[in-house]
PDB file of C-alpha atoms in Angstrom:
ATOM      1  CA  UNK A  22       0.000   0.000   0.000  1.00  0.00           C
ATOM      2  CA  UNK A  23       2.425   2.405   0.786  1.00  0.00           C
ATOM      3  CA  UNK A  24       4.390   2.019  -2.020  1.00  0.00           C
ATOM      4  CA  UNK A  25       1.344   2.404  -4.258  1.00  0.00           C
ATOM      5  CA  UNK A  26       0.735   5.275  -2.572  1.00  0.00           C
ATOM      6  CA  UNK A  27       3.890   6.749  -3.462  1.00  0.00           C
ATOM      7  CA  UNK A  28       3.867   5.856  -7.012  1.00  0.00           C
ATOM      8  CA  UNK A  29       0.832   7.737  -7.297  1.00  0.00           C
ATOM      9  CA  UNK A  30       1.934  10.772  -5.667  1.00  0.00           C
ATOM     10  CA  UNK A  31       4.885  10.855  -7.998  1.00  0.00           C
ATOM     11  CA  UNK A  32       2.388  10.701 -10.314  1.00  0.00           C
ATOM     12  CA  UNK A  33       0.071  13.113  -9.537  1.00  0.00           C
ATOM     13  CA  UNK A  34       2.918  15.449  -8.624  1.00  0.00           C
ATOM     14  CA  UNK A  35       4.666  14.371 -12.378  1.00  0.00           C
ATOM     15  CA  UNK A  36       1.239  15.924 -13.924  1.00  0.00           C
ATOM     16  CA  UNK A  37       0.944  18.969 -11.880  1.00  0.00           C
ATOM     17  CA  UNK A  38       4.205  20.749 -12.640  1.00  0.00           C
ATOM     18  CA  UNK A  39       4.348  19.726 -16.112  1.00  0.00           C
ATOM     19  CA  UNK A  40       0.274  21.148 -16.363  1.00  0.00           C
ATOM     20  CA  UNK A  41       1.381  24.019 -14.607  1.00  0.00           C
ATOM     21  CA  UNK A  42       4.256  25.010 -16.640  1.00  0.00           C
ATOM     22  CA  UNK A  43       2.075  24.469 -19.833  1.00  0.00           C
ATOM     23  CA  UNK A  44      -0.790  26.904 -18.199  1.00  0.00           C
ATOM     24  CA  UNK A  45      -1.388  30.047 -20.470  1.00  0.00           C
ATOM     25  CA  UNK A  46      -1.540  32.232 -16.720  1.00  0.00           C
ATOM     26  CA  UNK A  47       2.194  31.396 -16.434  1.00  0.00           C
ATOM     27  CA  UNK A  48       5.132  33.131 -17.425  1.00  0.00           C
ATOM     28  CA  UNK A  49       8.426  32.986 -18.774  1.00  0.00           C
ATOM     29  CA  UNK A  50      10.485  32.861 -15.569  1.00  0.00           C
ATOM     30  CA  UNK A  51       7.962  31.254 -13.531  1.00  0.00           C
ATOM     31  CA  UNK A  52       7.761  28.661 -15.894  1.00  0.00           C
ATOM     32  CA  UNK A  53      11.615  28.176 -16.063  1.00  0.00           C
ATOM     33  CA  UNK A  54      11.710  27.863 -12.073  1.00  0.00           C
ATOM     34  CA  UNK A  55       9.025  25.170 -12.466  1.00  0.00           C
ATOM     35  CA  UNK A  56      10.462  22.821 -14.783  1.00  0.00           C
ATOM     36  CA  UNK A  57      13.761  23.365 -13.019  1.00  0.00           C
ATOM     37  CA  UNK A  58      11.985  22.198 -10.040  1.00  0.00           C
ATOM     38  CA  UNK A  59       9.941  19.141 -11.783  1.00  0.00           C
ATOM     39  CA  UNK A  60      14.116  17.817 -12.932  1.00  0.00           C
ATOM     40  CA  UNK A  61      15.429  18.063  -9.905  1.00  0.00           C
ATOM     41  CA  UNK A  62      12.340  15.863  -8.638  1.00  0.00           C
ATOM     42  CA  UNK A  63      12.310  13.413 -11.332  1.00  0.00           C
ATOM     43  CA  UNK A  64      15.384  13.590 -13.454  1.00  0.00           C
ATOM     44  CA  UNK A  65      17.032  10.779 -10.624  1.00  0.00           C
ATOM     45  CA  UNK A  66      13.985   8.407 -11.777  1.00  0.00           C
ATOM     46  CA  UNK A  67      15.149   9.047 -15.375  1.00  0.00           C
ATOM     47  CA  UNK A  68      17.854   6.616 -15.966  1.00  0.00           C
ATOM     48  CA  UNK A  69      18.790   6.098 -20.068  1.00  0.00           C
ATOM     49  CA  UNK A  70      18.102   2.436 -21.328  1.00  0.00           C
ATOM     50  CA  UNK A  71      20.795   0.833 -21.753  1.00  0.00           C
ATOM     51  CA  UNK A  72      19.057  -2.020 -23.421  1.00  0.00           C
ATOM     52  CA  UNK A  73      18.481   0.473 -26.506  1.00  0.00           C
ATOM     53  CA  UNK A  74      22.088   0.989 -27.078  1.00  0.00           C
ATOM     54  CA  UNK A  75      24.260  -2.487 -29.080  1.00  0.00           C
ATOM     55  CA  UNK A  76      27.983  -1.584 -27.941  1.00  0.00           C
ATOM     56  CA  UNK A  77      28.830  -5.402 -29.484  1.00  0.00           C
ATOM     57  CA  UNK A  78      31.352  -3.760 -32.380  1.00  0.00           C
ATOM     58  CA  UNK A  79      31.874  -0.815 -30.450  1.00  0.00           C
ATOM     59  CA  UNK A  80      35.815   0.675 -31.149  1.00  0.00           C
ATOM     60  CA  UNK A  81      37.934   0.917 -28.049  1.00  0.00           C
ATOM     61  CA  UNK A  82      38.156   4.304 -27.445  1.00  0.00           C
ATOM     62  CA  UNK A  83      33.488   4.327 -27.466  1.00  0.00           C
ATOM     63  CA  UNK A  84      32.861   6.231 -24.417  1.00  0.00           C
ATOM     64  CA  UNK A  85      29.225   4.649 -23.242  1.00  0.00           C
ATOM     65  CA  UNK A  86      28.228   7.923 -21.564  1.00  0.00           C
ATOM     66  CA  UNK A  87      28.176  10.165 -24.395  1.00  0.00           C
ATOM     67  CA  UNK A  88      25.403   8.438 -26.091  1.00  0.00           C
ATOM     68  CA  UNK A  89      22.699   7.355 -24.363  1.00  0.00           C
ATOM     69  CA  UNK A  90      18.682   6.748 -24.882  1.00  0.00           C
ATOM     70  CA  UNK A  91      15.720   7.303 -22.698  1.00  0.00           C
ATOM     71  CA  UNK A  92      12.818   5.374 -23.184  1.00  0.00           C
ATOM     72  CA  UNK A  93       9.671   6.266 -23.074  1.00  0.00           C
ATOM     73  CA  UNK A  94      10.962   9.962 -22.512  1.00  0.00           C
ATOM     74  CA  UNK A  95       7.725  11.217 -23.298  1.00  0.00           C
ATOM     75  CA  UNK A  96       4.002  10.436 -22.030  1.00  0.00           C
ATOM     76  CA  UNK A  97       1.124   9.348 -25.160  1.00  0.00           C
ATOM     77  CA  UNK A  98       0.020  12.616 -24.549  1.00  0.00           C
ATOM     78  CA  UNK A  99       2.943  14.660 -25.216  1.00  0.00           C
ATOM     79  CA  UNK A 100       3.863  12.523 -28.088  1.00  0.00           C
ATOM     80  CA  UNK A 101       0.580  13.375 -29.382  1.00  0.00           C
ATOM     81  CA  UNK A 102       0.810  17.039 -29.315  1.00  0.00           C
ATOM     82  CA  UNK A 103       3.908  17.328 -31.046  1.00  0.00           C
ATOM     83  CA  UNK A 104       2.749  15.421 -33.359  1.00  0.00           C
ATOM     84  CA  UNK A 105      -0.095  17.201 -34.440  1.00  0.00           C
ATOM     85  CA  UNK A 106       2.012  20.718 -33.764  1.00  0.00           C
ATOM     86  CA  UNK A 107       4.537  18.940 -36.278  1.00  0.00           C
ATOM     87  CA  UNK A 108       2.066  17.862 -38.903  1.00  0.00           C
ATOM     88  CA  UNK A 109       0.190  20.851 -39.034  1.00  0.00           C
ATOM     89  CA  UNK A 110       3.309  22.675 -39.619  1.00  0.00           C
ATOM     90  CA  UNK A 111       4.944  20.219 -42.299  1.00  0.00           C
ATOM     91  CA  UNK A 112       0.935  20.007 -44.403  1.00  0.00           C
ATOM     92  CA  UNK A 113       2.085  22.662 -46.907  1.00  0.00           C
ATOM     93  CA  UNK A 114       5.626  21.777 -47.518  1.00  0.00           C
ATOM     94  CA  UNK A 115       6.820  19.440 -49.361  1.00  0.00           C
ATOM     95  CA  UNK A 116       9.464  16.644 -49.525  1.00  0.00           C
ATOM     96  CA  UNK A 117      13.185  17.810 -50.323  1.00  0.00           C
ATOM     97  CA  UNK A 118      15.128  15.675 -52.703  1.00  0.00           C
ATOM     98  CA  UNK A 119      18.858  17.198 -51.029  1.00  0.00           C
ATOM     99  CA  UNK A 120      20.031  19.065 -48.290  1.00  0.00           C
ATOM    100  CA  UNK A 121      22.693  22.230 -48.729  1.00  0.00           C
ATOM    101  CA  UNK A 122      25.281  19.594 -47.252  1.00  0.00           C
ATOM    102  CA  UNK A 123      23.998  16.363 -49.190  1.00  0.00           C
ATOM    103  CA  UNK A 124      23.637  14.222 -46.373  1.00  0.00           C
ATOM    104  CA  UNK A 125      19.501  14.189 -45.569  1.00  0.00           C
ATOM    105  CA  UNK A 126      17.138  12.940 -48.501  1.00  0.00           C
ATOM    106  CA  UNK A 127      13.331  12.831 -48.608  1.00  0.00           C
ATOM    107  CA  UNK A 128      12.834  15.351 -45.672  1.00  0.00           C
ATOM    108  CA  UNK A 129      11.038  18.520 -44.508  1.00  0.00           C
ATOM    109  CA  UNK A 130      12.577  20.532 -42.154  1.00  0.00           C
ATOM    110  CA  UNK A 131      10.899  23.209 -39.761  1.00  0.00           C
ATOM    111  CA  UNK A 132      11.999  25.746 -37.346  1.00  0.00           C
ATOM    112  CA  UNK A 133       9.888  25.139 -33.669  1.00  0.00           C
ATOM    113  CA  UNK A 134      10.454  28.870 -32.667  1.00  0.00           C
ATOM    114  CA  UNK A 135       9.372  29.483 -29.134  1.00  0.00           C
ATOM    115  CA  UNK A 136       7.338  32.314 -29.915  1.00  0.00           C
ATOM    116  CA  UNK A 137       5.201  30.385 -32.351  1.00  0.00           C
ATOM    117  CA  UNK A 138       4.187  27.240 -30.790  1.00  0.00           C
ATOM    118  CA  UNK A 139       1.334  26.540 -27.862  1.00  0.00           C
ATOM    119  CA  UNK A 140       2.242  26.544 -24.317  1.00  0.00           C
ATOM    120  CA  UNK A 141       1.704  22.935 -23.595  1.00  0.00           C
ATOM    121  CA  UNK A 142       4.215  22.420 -27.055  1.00  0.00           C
ATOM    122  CA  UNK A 143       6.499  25.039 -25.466  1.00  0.00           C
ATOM    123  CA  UNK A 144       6.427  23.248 -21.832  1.00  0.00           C
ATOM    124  CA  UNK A 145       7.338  20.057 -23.481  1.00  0.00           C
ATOM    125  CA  UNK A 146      10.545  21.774 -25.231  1.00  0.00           C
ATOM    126  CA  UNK A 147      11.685  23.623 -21.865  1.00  0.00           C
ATOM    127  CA  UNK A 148      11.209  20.477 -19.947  1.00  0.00           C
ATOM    128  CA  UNK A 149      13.411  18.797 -22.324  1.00  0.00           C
ATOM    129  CA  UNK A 150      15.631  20.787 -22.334  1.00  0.00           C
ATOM    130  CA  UNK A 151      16.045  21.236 -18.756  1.00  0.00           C
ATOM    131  CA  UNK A 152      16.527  17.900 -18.246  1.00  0.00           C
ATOM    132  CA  UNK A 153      19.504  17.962 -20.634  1.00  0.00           C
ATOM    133  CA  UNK A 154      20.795  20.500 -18.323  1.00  0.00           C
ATOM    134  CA  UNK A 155      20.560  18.271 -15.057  1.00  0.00           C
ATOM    135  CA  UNK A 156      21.169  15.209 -16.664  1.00  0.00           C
ATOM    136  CA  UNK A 157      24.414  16.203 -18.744  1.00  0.00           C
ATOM    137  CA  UNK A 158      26.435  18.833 -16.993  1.00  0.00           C
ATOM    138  CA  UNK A 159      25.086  21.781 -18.627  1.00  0.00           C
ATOM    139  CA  UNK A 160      23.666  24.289 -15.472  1.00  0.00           C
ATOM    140  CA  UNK A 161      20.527  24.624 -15.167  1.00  0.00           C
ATOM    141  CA  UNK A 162      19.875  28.561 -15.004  1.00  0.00           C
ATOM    142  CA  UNK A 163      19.611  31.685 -17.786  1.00  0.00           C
ATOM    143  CA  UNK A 164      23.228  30.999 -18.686  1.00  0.00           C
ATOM    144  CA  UNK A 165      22.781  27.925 -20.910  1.00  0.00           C
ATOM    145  CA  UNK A 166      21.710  29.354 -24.510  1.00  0.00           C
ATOM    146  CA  UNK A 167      19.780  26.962 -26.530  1.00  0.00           C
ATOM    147  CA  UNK A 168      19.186  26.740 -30.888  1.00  0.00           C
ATOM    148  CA  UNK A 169      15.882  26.903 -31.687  1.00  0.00           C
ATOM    149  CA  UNK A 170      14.496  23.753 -32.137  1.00  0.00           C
ATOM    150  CA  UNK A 171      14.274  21.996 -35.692  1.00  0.00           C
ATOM    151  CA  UNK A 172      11.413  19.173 -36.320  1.00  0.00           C
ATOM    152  CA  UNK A 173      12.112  16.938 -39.314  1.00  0.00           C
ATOM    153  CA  UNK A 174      10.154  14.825 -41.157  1.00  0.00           C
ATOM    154  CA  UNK A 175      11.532  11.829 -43.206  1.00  0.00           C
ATOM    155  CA  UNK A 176      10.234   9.647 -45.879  1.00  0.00           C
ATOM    156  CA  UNK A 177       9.319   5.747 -45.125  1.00  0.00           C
ATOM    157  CA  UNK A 178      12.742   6.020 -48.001  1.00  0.00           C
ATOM    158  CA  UNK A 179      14.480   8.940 -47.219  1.00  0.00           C
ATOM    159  CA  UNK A 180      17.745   8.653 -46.122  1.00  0.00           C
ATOM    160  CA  UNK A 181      20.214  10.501 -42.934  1.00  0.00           C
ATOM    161  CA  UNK A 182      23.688   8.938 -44.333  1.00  0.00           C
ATOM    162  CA  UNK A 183      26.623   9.561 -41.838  1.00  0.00           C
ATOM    163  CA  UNK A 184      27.364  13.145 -40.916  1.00  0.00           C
ATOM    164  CA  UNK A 185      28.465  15.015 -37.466  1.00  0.00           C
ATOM    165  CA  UNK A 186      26.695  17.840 -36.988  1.00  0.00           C
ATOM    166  CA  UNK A 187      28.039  21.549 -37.468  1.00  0.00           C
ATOM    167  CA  UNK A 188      29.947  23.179 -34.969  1.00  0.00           C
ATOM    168  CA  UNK A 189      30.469  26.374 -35.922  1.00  0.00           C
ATOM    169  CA  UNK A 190      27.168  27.432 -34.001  1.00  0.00           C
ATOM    170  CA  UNK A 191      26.170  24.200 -31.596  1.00  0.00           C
ATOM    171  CA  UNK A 192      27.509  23.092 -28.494  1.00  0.00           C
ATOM    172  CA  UNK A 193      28.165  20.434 -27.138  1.00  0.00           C
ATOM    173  CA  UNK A 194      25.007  18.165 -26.879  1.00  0.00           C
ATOM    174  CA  UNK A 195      23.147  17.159 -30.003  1.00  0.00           C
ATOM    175  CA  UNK A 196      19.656  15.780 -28.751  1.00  0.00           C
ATOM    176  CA  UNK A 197      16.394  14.377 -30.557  1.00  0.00           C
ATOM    177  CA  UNK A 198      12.680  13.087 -29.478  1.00  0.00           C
ATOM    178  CA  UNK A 199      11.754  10.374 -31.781  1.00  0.00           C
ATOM    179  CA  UNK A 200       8.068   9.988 -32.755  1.00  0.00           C
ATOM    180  CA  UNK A 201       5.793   7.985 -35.279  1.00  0.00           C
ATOM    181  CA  UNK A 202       8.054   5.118 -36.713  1.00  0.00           C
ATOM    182  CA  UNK A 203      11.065   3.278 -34.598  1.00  0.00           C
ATOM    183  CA  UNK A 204      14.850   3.707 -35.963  1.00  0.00           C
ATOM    184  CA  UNK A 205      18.721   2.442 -35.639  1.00  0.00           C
ATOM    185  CA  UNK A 206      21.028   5.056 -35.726  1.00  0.00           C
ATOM    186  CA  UNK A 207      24.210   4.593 -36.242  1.00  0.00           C
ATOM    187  CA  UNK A 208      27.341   5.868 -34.808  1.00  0.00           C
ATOM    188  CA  UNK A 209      31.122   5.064 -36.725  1.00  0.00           C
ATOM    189  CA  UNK A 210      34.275   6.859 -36.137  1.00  0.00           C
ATOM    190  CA  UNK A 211      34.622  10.021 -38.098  1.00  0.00           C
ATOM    191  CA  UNK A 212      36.740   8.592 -41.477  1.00  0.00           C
ATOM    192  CA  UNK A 213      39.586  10.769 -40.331  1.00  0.00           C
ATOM    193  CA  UNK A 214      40.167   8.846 -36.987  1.00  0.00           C
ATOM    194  CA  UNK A 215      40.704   5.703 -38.750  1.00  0.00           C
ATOM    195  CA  UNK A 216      39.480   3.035 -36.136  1.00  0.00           C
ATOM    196  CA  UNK A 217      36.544   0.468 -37.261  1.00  0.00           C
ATOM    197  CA  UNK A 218      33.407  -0.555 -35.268  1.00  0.00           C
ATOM    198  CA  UNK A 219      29.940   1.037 -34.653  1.00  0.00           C
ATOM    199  CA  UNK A 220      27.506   1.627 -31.861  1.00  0.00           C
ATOM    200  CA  UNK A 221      23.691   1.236 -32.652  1.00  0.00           C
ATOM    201  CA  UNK A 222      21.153   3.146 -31.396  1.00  0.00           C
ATOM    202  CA  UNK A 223      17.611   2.074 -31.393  1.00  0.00           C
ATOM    203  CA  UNK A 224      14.947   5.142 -31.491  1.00  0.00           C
ATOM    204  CA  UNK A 225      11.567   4.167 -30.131  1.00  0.00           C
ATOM    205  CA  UNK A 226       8.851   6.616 -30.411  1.00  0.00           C
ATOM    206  CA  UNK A 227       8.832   8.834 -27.588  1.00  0.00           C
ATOM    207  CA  UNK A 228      12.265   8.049 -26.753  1.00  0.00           C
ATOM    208  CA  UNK A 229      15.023  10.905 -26.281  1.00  0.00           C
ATOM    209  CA  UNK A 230      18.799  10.254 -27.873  1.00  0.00           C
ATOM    210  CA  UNK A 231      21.566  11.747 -26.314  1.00  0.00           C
ATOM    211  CA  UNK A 232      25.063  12.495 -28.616  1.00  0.00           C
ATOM    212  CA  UNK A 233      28.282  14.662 -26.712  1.00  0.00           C
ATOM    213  CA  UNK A 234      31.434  14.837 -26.470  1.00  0.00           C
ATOM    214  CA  UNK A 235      32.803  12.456 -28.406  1.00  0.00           C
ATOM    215  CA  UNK A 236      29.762  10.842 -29.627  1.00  0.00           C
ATOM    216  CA  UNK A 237      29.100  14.174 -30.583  1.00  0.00           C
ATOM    217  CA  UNK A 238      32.329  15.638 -32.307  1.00  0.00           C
ATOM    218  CA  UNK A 239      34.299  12.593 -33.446  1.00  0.00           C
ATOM    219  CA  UNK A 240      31.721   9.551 -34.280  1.00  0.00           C
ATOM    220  CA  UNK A 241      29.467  10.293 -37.050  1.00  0.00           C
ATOM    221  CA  UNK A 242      25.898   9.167 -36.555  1.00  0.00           C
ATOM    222  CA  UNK A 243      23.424   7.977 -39.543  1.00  0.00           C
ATOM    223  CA  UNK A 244      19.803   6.512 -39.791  1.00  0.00           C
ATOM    224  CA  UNK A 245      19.853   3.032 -41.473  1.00  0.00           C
ATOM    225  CA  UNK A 246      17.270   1.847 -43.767  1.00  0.00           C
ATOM    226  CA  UNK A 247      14.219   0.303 -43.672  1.00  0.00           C
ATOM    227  CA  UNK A 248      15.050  -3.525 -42.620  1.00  0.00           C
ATOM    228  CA  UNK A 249      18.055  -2.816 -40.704  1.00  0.00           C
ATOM    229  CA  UNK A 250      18.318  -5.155 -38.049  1.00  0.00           C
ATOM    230  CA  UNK A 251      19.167  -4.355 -34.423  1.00  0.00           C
ATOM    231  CA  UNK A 252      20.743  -6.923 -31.604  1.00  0.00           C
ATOM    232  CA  UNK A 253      19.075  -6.143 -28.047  1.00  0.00           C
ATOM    233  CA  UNK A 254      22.424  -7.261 -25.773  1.00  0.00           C
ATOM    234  CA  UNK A 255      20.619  -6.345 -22.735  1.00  0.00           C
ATOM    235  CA  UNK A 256      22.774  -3.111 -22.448  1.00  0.00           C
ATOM    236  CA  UNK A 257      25.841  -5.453 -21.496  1.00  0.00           C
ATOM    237  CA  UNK A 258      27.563  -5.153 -25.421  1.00  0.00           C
ATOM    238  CA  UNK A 259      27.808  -9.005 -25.297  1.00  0.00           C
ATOM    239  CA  UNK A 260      26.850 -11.765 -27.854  1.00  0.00           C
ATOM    240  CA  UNK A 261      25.237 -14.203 -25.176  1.00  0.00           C
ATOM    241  CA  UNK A 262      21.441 -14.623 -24.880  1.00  0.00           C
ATOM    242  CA  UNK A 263      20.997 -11.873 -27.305  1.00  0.00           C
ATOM    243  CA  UNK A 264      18.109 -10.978 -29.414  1.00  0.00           C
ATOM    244  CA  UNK A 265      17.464  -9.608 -32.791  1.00  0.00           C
ATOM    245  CA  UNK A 266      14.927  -7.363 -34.142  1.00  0.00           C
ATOM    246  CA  UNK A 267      14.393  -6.303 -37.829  1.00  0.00           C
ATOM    247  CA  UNK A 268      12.817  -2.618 -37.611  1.00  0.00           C
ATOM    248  CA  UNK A 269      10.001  -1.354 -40.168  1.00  0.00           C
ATOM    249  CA  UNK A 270      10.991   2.235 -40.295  1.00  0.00           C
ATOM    250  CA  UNK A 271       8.271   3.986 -41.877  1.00  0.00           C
ATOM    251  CA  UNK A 272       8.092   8.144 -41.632  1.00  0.00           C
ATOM    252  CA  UNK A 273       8.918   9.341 -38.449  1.00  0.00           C
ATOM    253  CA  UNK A 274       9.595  12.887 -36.950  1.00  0.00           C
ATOM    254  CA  UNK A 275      12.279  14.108 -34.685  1.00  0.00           C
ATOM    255  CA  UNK A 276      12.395  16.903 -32.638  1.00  0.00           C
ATOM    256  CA  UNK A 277      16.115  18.016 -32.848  1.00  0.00           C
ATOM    257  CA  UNK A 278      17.678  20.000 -29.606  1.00  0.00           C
ATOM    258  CA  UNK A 279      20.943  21.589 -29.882  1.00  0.00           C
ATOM    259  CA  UNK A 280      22.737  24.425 -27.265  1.00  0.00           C
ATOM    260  CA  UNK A 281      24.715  26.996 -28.317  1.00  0.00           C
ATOM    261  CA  UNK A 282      28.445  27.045 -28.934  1.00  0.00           C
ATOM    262  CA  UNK A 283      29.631  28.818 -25.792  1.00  0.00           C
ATOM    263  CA  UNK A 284      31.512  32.389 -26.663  1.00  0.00           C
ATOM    264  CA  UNK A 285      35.030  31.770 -27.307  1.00  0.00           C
ATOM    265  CA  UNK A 286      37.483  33.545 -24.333  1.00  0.00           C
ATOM    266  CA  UNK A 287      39.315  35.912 -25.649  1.00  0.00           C
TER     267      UNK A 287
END
């Protein structure tokens, strides 16, 4: 009893804050103290999945911390809304054949600007975002600047080949919510650092991936195709009592976080 009792307190509690962030009566600062409050509650019952990540043909110098997935990061309900926010946004746009850099095909691409989405939308994005803060070093308070955010939508048969993400303006975490369709990413040593082996990632809907340091700078991460298969180790990168999964990856949508570089010192 009194465990169910607690559960449903953390509930209940869970629900409040995040309603109460997303309420139209509250404001900017408010609303930052808030979900700073609901992390430092709940980020400790937030542990990433390590079930979700294959480390079998992982290179030597893979640092297991620096890429990480949280199941189930979102509720149904969030999913939901940015779901809709995103498909309401992507209805008059169409499919891209190429990206400026050549390495996204079969995609539409929109900017989630904070002034132009819904309060319970925007509540989901701070939240997020604070939790990146508590979870992976980054302070939570005014001084962490953040990109806007970027929602993508990809084809059943478009294609993210292997790429590491520009840093001439991001920082050091490259984050994504995964919704609609599961995926593998993939993560290989940049071509430069010459050492063979891969990590794979599996994206669940409502999950949240993870990429820094250097998963982020120096291991290039990918999407694989539909059919790609994925080996569940049980998070401990070993072949024994292992399962496989093949993974339909139809469209999906990801909701892309990425902080600011930090000013250089002069």
């Amino acid at each position: 009893y009194s465990s169910f009792s607690t559960m449903t307190l953390v509930v209940v509690l869970h629900n409040w804050l995040r309603r109460a962030a997303a309420s139209s009566s509250t404001n900017t600062n408010t609303m930052h103290n808030v979900l700073c409050l609901h992390n430092k509650l709940f980020s400790s019952l937030i542990l990433p999945t390590d079930s979700l990540v294959n480390k079998t043909h992982a290179p030597p110098s893979f640092d297991p911390s620096t890429a990480v997935v949280y199941d189930s990061f979102l509720s149904q309900e969030e999913a939901n809304l940015l779901e809709q926010e995103v498909a309401v946004r992507m209805k008059k746009r169409r499919y891209e054949r190429g990206h400026w850099d050549a390495v996204i095909l079969g995609y539409k691409e929109v900017e989630l600007g904070e002034g132009t989405v819904g309060n319970e939308v925007l509540a989901i994005m701070k939240r997020t975002r604070s939790f990146l803060e508590q979870q992976h070093h980054l302070v939570c308070n005014n001084t962490v600047e953040w990109l806007p955010c970027h929602a993508i939508d990809l084809k059943a048969d478009g294609k993210l080949l292997a790429h590491v993400d520009s840093v001439r303006f991001s920082g050091d975490v490259v984050a994504g919510i995964s919704l609609l369709s599961t995926c593998i990413m993939r993560l290989q040593r940049h071509q430069h650092q010459q050492e063979e082996g891969f990590v794979d990632l599996l994206l669940p809907p409502r999950s949240l991936y993870v990429l820094k340091g250097t998963s982020r700078y120096e291991f290039t991460h990918e999407i694989l195709n539909n059919g790609a298969v994925f080996v569940d180790t049980g998070g401990t990168g070993e072949n024994n009592n292992n399962t496989t999964m093949t993974v339909s990856r139809e469209q999906r949508y990801s909701i892309i976080f990425r902080d600011a570089k930090a000013p250089e010192e002069e």
